[in-house]
PDB file of C-alpha atoms in Angstrom:
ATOM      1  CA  UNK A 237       9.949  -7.970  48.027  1.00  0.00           C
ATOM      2  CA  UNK A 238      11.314 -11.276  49.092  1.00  0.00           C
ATOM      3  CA  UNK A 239       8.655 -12.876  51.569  1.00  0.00           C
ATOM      4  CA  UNK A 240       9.642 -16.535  52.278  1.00  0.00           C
ATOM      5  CA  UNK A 241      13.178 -18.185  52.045  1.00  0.00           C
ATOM      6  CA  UNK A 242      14.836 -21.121  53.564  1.00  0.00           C
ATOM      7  CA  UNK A 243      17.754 -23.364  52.820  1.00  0.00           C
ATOM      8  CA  UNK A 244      16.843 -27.418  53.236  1.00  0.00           C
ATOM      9  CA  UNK A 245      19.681 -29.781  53.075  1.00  0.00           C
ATOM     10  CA  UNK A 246      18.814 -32.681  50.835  1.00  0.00           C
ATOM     11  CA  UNK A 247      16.479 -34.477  53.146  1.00  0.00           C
ATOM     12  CA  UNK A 248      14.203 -31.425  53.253  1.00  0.00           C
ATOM     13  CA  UNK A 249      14.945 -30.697  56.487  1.00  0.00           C
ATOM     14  CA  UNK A 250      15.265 -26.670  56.885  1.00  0.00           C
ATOM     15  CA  UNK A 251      18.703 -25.236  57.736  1.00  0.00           C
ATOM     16  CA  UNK A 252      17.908 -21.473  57.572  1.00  0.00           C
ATOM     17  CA  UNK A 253      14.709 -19.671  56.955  1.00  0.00           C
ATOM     18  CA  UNK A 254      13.390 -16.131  56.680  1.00  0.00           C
ATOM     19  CA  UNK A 255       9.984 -14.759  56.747  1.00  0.00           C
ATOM     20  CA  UNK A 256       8.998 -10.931  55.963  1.00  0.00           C
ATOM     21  CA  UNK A 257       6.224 -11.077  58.310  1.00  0.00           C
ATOM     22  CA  UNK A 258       8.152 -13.075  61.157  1.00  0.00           C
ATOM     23  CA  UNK A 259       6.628 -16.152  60.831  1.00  0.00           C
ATOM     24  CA  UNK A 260       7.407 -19.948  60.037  1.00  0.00           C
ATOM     25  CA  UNK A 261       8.451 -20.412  56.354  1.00  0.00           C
ATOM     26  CA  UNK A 262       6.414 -21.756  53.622  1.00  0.00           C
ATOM     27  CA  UNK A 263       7.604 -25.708  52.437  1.00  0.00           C
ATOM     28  CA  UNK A 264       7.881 -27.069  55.492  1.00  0.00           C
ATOM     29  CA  UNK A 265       7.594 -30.906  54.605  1.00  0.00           C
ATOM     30  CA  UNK A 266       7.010 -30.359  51.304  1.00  0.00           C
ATOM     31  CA  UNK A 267       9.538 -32.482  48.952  1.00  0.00           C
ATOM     32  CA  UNK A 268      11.511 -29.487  46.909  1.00  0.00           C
ATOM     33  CA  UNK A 269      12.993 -31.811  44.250  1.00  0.00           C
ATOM     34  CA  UNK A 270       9.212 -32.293  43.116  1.00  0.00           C
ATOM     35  CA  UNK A 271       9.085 -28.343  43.045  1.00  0.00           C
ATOM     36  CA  UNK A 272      12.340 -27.477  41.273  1.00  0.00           C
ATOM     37  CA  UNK A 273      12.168 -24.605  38.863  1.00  0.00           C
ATOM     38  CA  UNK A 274       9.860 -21.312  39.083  1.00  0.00           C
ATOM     39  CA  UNK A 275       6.008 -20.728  39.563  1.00  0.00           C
ATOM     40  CA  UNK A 276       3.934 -18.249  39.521  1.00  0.00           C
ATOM     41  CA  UNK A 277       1.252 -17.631  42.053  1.00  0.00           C
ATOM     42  CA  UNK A 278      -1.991 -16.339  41.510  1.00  0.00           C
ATOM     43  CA  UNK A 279      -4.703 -15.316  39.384  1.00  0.00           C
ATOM     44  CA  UNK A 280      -4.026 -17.405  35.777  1.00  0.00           C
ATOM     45  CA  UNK A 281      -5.562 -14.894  33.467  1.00  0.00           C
ATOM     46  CA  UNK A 282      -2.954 -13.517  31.766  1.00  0.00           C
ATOM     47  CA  UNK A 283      -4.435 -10.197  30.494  1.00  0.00           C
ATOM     48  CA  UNK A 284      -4.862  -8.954  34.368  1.00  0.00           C
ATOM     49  CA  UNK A 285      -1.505  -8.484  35.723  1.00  0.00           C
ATOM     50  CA  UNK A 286      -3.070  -7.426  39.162  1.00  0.00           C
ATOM     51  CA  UNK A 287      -3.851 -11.118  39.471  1.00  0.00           C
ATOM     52  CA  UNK A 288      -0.582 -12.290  39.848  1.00  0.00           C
ATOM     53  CA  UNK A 289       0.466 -12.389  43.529  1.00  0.00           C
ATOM     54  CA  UNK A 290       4.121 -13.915  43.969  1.00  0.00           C
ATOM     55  CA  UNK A 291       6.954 -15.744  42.088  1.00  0.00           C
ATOM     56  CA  UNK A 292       8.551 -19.217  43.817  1.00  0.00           C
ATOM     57  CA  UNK A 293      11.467 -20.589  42.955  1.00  0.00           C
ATOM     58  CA  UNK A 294      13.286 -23.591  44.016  1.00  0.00           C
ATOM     59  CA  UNK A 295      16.934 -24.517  42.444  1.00  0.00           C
ATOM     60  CA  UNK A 296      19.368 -27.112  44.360  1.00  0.00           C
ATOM     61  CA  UNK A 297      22.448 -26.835  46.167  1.00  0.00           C
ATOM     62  CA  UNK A 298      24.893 -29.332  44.252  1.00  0.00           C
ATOM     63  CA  UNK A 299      28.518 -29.826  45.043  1.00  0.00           C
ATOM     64  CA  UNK A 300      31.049 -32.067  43.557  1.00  0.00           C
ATOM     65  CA  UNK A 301      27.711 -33.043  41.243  1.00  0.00           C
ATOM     66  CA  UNK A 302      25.940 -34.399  44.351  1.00  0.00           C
ATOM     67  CA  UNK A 303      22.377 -32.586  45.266  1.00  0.00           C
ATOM     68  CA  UNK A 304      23.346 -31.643  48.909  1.00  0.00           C
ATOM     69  CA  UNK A 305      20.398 -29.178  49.554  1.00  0.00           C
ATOM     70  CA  UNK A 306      17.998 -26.555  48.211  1.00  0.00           C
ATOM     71  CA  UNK A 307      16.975 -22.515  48.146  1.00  0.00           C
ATOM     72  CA  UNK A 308      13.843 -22.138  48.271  1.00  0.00           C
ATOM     73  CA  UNK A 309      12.339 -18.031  47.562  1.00  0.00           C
ATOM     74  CA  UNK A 310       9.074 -16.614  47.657  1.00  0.00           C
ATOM     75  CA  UNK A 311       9.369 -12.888  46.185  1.00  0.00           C
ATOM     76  CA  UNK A 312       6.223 -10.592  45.951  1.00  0.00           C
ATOM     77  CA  UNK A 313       5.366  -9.367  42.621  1.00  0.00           C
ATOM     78  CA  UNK A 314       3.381  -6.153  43.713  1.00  0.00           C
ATOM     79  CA  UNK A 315       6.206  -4.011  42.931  1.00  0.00           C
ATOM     80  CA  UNK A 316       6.556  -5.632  39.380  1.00  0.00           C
ATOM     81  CA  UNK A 317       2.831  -4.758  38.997  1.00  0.00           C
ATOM     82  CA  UNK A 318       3.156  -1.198  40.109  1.00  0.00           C
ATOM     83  CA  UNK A 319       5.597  -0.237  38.482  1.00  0.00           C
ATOM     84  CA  UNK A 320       4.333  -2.185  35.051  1.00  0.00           C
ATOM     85  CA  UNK A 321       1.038  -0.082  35.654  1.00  0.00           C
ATOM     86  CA  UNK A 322       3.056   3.003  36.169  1.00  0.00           C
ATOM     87  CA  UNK A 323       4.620   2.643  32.766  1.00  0.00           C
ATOM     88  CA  UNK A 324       1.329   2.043  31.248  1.00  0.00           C
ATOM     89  CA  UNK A 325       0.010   4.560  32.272  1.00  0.00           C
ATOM     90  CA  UNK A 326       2.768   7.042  31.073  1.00  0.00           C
ATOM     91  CA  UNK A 327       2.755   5.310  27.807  1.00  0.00           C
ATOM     92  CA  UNK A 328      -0.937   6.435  27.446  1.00  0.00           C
ATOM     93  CA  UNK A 329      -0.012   9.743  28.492  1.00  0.00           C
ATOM     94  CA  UNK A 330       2.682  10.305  25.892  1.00  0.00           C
ATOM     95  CA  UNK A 331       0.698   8.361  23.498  1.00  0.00           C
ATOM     96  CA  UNK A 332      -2.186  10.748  23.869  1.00  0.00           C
ATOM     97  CA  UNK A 333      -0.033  14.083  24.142  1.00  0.00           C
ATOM     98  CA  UNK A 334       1.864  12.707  21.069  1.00  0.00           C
ATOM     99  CA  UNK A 335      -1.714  12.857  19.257  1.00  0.00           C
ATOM    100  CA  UNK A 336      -1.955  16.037  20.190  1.00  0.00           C
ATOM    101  CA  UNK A 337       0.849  17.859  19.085  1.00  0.00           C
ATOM    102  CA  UNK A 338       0.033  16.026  15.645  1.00  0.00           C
ATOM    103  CA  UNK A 339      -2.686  17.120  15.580  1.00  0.00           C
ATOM    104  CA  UNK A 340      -2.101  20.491  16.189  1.00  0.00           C
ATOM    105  CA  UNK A 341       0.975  20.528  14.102  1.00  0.00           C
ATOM    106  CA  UNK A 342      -0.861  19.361  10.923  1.00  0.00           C
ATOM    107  CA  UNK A 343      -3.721  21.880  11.334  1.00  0.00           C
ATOM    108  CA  UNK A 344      -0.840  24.579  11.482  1.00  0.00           C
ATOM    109  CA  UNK A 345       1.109  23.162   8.358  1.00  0.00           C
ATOM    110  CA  UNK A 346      -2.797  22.963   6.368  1.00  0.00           C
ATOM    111  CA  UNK A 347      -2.941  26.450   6.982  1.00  0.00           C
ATOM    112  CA  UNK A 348       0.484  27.445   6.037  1.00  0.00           C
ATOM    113  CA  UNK A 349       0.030  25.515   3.036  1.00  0.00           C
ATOM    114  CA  UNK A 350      -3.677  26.132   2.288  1.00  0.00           C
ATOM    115  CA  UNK A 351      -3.586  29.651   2.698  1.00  0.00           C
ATOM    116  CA  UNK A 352      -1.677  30.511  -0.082  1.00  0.00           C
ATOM    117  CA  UNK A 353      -3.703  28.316  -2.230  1.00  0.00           C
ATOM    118  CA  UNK A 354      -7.045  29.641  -1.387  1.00  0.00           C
ATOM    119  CA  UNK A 355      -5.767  33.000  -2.040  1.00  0.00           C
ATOM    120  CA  UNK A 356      -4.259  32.105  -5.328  1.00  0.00           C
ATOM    121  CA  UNK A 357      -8.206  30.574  -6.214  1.00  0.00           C
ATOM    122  CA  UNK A 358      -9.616  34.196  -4.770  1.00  0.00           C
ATOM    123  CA  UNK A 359      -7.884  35.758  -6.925  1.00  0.00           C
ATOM    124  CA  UNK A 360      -8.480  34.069 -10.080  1.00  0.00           C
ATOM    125  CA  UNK A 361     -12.142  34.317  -9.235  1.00  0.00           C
ATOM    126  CA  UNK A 362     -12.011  37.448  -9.368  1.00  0.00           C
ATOM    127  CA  UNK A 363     -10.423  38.023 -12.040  1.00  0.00           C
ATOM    128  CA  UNK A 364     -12.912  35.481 -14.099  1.00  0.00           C
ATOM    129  CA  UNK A 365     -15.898  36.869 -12.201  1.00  0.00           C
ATOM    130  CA  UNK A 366     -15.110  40.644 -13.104  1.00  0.00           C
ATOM    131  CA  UNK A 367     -12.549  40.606 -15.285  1.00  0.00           C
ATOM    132  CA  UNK A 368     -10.034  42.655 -13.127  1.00  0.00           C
ATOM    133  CA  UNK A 369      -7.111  41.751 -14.640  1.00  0.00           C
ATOM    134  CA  UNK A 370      -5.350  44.336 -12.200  1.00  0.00           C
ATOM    135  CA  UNK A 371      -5.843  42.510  -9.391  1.00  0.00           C
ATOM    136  CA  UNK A 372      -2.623  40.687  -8.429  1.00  0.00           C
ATOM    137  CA  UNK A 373      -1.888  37.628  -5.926  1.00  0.00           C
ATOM    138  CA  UNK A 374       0.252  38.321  -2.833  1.00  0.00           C
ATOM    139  CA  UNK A 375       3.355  36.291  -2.790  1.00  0.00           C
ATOM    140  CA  UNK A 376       3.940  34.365   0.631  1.00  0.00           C
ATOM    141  CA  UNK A 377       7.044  32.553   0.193  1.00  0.00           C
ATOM    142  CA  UNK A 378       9.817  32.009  -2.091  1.00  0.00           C
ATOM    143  CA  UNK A 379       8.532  28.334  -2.699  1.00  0.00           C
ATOM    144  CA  UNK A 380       7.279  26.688  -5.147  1.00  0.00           C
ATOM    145  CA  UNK A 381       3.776  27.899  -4.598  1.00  0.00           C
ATOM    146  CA  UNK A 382       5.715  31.484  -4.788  1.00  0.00           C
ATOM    147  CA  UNK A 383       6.977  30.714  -7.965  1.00  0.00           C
ATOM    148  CA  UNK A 384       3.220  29.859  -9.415  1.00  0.00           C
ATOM    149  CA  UNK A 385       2.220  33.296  -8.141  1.00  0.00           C
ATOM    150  CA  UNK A 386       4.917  35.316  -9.691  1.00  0.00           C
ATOM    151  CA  UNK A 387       3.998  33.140 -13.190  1.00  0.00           C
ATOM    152  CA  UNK A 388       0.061  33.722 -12.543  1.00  0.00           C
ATOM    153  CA  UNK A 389       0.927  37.621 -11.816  1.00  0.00           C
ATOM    154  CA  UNK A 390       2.747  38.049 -14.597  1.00  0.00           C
ATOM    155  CA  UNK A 391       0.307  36.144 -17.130  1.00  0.00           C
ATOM    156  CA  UNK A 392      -1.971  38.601 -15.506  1.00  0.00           C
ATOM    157  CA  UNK A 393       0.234  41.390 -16.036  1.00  0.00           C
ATOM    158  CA  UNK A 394       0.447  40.260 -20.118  1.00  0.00           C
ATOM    159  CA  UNK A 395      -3.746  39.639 -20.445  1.00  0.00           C
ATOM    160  CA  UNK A 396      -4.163  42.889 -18.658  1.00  0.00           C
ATOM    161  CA  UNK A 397      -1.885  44.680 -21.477  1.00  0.00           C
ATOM    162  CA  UNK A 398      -3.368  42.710 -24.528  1.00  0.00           C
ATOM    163  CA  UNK A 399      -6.842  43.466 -23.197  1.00  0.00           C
ATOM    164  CA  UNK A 400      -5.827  47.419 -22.709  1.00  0.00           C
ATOM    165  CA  UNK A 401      -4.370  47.103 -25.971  1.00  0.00           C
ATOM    166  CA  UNK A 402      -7.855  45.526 -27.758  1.00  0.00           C
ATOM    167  CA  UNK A 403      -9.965  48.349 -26.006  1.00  0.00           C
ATOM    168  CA  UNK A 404      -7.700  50.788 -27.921  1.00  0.00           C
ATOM    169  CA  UNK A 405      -7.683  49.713 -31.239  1.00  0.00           C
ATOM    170  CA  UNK A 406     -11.222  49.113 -30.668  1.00  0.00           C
ATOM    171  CA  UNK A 407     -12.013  53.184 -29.704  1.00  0.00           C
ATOM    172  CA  UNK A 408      -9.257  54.012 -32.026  1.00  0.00           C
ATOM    173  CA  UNK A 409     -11.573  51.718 -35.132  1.00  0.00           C
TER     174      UNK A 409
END
């Protein structure tokens, strides 16, 4: 992704250069000490990444603590983009088919819990509406909502014996 890069000994004056497309170098003339340190080019709207063309940067050759030339690199940031809107748009994806499992995982666990529930309520009004006190809840688990429906079949189990037991005395009376 690199486009442009040269060397320049301290004078500016360009020792090496490369071009991706074959042609002269970008900075020719151009004092680099003025440009030292990174840009980018491009659109300056930073919610648009597409914008954003290329990154420069210019850093100096020093030896023995004496500036004796610069590197000057001009690097396309296409790729950066692409990919960056590759990962977005996977993020999205899993994002969305996240959602979607949730979602269908928490309609599964309502019913699995619900279920039980709503049968426990059928039952009872049943028993209230025509006082059937044979009728009996089905037990779907050994949970804690079984444990309610073993203690709500067996209270139903007791009422259905008391009220057998009133009807008796009351034809035996």
């Amino acid at each position: 992704s690199i486009m442009t890069a040269s060397v320049t000994d301290a004078s500016g004056r360009t020792l090496a250069s490369y071009r991706a497309d074959g042609g002269q170098p970008g900075l020719r003339g151009t004092p680099l000490p003025e440009l030292l340190g990174a840009a980018i080019a491009g659109e300056k709207n930073p919610l648009r990444w597409n914008g954003l063309e290329s990154l420069e940067v210019v850093t100096l050759i020093a030896f023995d603590g004496e500036t004796i030339g610069y590197v000057y690199l001009k690097g396309s940031l296409q790729p950066l983009v692409d990919m960056l809107a590759r990962f977005a748009w996977m993020a999205t994806l899993i994002v969305v088919l996240t959602a979607i499992l949730i979602v269908m995982l928490s309609v599964r666990l309502q019913r699995v819990i619900s279920r039980p529930i709503l049968h426990l309520a059928e039952v009872s009004r049943i028993v209230s509406r025509d006082r059937d006190y044979s009728t009996r809840a089905a037990k779907h688990g050994d949970d804690e909502l079984g444990t309610l429906v073993d203690s709500f079949n067996e209270m139903l189990a007791q009422i259905e014996l008391r009220f057998h037991a009133l009807r008796d005395h009351r034809d035996h009376l």
